[in-house]
Short mmCIF file of C-alpha atoms in Angstrom, two decimals:
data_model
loop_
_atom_site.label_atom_id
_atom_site.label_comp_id
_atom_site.label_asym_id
_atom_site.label_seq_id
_atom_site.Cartn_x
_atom_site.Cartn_y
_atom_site.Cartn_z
CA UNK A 172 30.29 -33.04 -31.84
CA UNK A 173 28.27 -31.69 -28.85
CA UNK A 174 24.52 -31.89 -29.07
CA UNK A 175 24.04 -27.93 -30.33
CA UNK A 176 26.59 -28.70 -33.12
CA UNK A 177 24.86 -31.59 -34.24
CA UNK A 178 21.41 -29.29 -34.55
CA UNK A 179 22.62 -26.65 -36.66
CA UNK A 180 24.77 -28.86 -39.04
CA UNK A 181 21.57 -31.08 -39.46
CA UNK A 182 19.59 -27.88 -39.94
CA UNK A 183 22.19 -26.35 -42.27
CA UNK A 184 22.31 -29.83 -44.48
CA UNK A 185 18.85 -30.14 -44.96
CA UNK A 186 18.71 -26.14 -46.34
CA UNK A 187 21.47 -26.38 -48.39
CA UNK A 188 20.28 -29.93 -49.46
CA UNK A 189 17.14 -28.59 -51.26
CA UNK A 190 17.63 -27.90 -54.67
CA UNK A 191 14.24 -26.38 -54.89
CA UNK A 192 14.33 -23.67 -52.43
CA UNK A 193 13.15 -20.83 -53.32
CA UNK A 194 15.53 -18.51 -50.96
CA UNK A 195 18.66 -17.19 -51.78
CA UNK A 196 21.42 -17.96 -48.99
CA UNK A 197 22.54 -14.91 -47.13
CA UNK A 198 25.56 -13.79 -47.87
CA UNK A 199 28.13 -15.58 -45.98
CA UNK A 200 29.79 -13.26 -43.25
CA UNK A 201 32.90 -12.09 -43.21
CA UNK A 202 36.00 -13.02 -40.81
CA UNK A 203 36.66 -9.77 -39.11
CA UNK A 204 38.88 -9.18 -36.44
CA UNK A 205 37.17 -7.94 -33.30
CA UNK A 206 37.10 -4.35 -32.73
CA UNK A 207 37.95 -3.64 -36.50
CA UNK A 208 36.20 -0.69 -38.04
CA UNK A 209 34.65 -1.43 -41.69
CA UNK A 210 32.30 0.30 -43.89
CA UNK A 211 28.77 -1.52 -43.91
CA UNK A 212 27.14 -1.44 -47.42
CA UNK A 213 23.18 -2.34 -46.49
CA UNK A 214 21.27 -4.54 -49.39
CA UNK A 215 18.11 -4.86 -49.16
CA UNK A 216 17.93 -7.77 -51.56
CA UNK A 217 20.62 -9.26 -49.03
CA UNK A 218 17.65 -8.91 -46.07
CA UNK A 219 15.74 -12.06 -44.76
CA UNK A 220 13.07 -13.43 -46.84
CA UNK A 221 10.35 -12.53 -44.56
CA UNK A 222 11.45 -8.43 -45.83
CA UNK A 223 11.36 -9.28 -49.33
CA UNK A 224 8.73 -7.82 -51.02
CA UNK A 225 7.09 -11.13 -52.55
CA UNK A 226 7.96 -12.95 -48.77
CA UNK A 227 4.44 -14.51 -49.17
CA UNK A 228 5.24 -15.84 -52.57
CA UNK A 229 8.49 -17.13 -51.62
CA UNK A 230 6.91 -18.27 -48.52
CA UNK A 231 4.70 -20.49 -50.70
CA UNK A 232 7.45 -21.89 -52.79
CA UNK A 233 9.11 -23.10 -49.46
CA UNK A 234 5.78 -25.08 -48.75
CA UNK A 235 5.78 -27.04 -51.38
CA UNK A 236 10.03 -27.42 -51.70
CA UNK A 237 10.52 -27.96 -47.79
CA UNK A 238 7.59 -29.74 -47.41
CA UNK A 239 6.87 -27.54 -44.93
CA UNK A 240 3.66 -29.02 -41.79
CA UNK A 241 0.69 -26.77 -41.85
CA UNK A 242 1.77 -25.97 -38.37
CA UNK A 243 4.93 -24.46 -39.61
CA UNK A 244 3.65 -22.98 -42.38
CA UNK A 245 1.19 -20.81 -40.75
CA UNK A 246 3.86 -20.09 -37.72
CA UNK A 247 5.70 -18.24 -41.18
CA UNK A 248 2.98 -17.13 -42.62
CA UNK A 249 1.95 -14.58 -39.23
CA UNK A 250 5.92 -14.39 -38.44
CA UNK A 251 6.05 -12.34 -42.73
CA UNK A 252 2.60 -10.78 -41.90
CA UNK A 253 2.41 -9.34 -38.42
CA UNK A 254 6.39 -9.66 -37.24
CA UNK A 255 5.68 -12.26 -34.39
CA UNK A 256 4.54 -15.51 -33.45
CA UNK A 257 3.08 -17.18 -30.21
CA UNK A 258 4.61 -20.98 -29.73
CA UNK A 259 3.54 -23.21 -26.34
CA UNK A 260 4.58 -26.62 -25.00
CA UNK A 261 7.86 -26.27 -25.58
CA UNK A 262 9.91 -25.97 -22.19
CA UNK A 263 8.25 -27.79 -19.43
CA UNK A 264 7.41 -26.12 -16.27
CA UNK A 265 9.67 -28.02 -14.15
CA UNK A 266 12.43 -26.61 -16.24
CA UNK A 267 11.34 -23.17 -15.38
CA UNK A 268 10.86 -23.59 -11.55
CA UNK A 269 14.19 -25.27 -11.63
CA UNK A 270 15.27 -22.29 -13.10
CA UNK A 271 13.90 -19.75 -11.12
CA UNK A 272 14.88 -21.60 -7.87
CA UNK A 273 18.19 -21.57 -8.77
CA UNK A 274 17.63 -17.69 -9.54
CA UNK A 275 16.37 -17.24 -5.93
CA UNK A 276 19.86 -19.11 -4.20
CA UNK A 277 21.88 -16.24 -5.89
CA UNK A 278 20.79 -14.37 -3.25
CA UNK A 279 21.75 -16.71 -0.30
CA UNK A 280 24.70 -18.78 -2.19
CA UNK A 281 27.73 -19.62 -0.24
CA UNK A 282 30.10 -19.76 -3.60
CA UNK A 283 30.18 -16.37 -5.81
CA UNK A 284 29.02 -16.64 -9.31
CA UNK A 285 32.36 -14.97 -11.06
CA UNK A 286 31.11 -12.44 -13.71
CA UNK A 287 27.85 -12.34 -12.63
CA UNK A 288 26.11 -8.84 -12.52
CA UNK A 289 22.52 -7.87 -10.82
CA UNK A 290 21.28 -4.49 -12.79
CA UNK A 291 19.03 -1.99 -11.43
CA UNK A 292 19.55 -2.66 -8.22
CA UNK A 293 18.50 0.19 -5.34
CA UNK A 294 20.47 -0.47 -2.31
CA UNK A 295 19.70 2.41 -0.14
CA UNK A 296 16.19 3.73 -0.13
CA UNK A 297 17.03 7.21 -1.78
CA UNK A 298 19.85 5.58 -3.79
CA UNK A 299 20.05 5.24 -7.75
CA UNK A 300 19.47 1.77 -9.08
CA UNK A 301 23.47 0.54 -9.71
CA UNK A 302 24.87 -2.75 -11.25
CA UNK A 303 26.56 -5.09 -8.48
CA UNK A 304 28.74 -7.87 -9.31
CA UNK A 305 27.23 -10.90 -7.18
CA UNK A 306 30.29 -10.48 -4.85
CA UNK A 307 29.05 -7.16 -3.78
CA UNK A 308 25.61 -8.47 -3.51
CA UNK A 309 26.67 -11.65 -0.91
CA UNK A 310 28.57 -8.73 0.73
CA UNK A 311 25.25 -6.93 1.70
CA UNK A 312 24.47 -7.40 5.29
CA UNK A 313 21.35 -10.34 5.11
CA UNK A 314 18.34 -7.99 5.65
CA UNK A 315 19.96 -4.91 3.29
CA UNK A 316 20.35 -7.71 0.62
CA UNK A 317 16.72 -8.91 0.65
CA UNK A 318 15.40 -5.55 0.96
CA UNK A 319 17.26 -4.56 -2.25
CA UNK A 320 16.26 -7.61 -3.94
CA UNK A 321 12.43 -6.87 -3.11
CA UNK A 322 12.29 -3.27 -3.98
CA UNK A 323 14.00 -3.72 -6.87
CA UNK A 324 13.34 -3.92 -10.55
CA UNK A 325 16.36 -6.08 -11.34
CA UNK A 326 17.71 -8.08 -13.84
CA UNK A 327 20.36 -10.90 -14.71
CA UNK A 328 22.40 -11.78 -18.15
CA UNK A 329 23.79 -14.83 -19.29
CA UNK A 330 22.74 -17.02 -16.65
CA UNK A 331 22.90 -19.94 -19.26
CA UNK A 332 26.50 -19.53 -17.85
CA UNK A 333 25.71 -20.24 -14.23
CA UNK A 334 22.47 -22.37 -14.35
CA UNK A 335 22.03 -26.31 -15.69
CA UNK A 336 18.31 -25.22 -16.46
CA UNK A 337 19.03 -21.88 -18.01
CA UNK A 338 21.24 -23.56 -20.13
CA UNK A 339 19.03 -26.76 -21.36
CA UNK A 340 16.45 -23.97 -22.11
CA UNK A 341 18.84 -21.61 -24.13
CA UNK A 342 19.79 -25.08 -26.28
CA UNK A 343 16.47 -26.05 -26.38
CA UNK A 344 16.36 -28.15 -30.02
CA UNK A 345 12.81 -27.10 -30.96
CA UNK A 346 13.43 -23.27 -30.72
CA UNK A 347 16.64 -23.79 -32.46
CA UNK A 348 14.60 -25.48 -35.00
CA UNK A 349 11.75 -22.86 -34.94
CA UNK A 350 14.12 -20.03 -35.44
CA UNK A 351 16.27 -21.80 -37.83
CA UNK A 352 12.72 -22.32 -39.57
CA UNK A 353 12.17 -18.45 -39.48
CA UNK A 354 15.24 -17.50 -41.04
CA UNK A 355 15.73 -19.98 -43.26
CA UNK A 356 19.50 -20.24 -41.96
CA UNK A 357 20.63 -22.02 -39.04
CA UNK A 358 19.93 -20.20 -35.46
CA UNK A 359 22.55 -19.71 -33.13
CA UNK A 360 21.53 -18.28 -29.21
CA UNK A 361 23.39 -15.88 -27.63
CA UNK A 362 22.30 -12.38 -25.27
CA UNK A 363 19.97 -13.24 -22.70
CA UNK A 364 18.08 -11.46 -20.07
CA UNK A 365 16.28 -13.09 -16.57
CA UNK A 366 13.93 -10.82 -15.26
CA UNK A 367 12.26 -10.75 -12.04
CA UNK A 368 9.73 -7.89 -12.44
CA UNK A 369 7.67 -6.17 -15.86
CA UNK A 370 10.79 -3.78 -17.43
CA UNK A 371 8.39 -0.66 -18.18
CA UNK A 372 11.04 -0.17 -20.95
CA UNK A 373 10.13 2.17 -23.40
CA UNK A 374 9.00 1.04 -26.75
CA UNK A 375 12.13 -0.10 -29.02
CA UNK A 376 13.34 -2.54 -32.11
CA UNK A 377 16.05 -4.76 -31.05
CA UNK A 378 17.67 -3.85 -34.51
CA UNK A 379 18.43 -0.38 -33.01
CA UNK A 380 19.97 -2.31 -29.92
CA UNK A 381 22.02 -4.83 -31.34
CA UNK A 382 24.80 -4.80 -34.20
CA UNK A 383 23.41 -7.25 -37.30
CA UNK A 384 24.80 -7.28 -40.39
CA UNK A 385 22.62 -7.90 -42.98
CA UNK A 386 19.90 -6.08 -41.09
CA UNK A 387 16.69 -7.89 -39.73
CA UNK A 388 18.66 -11.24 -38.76
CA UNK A 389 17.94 -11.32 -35.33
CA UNK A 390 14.71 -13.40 -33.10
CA UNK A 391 14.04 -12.01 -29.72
CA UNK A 392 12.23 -15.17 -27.78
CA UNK A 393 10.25 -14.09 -24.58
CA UNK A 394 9.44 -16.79 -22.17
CA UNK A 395 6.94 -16.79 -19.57
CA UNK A 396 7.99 -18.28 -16.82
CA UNK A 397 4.88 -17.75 -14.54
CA UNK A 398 1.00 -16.42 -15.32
CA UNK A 399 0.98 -13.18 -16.24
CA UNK A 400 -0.85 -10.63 -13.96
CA UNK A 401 -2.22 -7.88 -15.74
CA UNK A 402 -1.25 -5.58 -13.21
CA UNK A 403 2.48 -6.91 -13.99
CA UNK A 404 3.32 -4.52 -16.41
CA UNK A 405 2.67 -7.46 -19.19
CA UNK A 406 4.88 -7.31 -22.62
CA UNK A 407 3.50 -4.76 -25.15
CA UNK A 408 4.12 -4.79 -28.92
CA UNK A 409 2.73 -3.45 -31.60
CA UNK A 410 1.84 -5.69 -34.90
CA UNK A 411 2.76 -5.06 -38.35
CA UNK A 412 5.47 -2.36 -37.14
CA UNK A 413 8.22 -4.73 -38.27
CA UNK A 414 7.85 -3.17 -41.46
CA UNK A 415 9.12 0.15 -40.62
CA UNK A 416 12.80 0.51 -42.08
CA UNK A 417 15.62 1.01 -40.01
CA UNK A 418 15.57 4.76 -38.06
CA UNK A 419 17.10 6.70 -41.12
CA UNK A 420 19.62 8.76 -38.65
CA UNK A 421 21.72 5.68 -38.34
CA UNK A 422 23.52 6.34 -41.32
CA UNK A 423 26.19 3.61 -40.99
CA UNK A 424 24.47 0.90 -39.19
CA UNK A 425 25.53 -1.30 -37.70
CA UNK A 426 27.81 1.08 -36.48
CA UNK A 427 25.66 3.57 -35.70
CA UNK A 428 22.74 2.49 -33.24
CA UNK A 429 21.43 3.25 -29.13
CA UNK A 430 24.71 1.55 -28.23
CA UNK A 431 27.11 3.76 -29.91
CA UNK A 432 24.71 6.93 -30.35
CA UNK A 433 25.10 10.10 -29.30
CA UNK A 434 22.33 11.81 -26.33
CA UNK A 435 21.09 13.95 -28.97
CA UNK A 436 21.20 10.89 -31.50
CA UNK A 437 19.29 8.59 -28.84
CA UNK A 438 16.63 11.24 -27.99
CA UNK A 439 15.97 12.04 -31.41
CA UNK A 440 15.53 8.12 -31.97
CA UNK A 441 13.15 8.13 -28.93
CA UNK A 442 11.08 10.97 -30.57
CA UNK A 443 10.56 8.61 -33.76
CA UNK A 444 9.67 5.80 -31.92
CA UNK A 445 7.05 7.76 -30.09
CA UNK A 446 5.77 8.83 -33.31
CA UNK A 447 5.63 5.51 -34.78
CA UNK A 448 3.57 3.60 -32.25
CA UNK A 449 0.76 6.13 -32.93
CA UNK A 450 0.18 4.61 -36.25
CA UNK A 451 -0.37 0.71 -34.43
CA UNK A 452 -2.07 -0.87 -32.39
CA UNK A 453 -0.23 -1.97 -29.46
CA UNK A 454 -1.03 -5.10 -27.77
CA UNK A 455 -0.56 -6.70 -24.42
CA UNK A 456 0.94 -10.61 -24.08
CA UNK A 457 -0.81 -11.71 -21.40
CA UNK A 458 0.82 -14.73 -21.21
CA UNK A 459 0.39 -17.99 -19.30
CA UNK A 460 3.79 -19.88 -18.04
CA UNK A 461 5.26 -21.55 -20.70
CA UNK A 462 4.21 -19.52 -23.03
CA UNK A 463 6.97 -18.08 -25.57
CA UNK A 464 6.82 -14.69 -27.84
CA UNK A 465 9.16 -14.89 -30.94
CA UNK A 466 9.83 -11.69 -32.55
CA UNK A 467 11.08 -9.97 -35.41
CA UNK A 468 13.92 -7.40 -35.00
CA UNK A 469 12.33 -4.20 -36.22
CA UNK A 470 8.85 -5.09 -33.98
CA UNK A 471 7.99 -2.18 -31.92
CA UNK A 472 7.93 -3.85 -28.08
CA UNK A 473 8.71 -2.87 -24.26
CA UNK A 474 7.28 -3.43 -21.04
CA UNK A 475 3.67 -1.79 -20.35
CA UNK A 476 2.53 0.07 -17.08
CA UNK A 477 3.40 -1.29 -14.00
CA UNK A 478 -0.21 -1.18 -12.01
CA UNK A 479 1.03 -3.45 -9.03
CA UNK A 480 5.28 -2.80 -8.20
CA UNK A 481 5.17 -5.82 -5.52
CA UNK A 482 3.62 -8.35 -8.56
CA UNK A 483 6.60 -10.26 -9.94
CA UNK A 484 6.90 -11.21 -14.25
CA UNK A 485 9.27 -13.41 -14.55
CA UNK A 486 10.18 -14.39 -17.77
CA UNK A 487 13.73 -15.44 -19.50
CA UNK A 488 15.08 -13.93 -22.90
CA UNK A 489 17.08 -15.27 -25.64
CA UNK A 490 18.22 -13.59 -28.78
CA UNK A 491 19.03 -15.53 -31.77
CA UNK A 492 21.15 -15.10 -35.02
CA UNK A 493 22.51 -16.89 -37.74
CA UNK A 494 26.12 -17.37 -37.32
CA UNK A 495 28.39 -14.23 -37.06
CA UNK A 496 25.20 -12.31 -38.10
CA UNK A 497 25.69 -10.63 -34.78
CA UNK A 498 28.37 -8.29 -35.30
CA UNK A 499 28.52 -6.43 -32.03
CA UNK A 500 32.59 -7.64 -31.38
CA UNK A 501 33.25 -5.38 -34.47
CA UNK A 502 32.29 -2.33 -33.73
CA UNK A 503 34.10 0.57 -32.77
CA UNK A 504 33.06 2.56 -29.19
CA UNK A 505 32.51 4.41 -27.25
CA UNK A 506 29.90 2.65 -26.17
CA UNK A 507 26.95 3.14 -24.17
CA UNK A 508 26.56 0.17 -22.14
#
């Protein structure tokens, strides 16, 4: 059994080990075939216990039957109140230069990474960012290639598959365990983002990006992997917004969300999401390196202003989900991306 396995079925044996808990098990997920249409009757007794409506009384019960550290406890306790948590000290620094160094040889490697795409790249300097497999990229002549890669507001996915230190941090046992601990339910990671540069991305809920089935079982985990500037464009999010329901023009979620939406359907979405971060605060992570946001799937978050464009903000992604929770291989396009 390789080291991951061994977490989750140690995880998964000490939940279904307590007799005591006070959470239900999610249903268990069904075996589909990929790219099988279904019909997607939403619960909301079948959502996480964080969106129950006594989460705070169930989130007592699990004190006292998981025996649960005061550090844990109040990690839950803001996760069920304001949709996120903060956690430091987890992935050392070395980790994350390793990372990022072996981020920067993409751009002079000798050996392509197969499968490998760069997003948002602008080549020319009136051209439309464009994705580039990292072929195309070590095709560049030497000074087009670094010119892209500096004017740029690019991004990577699934580096985990290319990088020895992308993938220790994406397996990394104590945010396993912390979002394991979340959702009561072993975590699994999958979907993740490098970035180089703040995204200026629009306000969104991950829920209305990704396919989960039940609804709400997803952890987005931001990583700092240098100081923050201010000027970066820093990570904005909005607390207590996790509460909102899903947008109510989805009608058959999962099947329906951005990914499968219509231009009418996505603009109307980006109207409501406008609307709703009037009625929170928002708030700025300005973060120090090391420093990891975990979030709740229906938080309002994006990237804020960009004040300085030549200011990197790097930081690494991951998504988690309880097994076959993610149900993105089941849907039926088109798609969007």
């Amino acid at each position: 059994m390789n080291p991951f396995a061994q977490i989750v079925s140690s995880i998964k044996r000490r939940i279904s080990s307590s007799s005591q808990s006070p959470m239900g098990m999610p249903p268990e997920p069904e075996h589909l075939e990929t790219g099988v249409a279904r019909n997607w009757d939403i619960n909301p007794k079948d959502f996480p216990w964080f969106d129950q409506p006594n989460a705070l009384e169930l989130l007592e019960k699990r004190r006292s039957a998981e025996h649960l550290s005061d550090e844990d406890y109040n990690l839950l306790r803001k996760w069920a109140t304001d949709g996120y948590c903060v956690v430091s000290g987890i992935v050392p620094d070395e980790l994350l230069d390793t990372m990022m160094l072996e981020i920067d040889q993409l751009w002079i490697a000798d050996r392509v990474c197969e499968g490998l795409d760069f997003h948002d790249l602008k080549v020319g300097p009136n051209d439309a960012p464009i994705k580039l497999t990292h072929a195309e990229v070590l095709a560049l002549e030497t000074t087009e290639r670094f010119a892209a890669r500096d004017k740029s507001n690019w991004r990577i996915h699934s580096f985990q598959e290319y990088s020895p230190s992308a993938k220790a941090i994406f397996y990394d046992a104590e945010l396993i365990r912390l979002t394991s601990l979340i959702f009561g339910y072993p975590s699994i990671p999958e979907a993740t983002i490098n970035f180089m540069y703040g995204s200026a991305q629009n306000a969104h809920q991950d829920m209305s990006v990704f396919h989960v089935f039940p609804p709400n079982y997803i952890i987005g985990c931001w990583i700092a992997c240098e100081d923050i500037s201010p000027d970066s464009g820093p990570l904005m999010f909005y607390p207590e917004s996790h509460r909102e329901p899903l947008f109510s023009e989805f009608k058959d979620y999962p099947q329906t969300n951005l990914r499968t939406a219509s231009p009418e359907l996505t603009q109307a979405y980006t109207s409501y999401v406008e609307e709703l971060t009037r009625k929170y605060e928002r708030h700025l992570f300005h973060a120090k390196k090391g420093d990891i946001f975990l979030w709740h799937g229906q938080l309002l978050h994006g990237g804020s202003e960009i004040k300085n464009p030549k200011l990197t903000r790097k930081s690494y992604v991951i998504h988690y989900f309880p097994p076959e929770m993610n149900v993105g291989p089941h849907m039926k396009g088109p798609f969007n991306w």
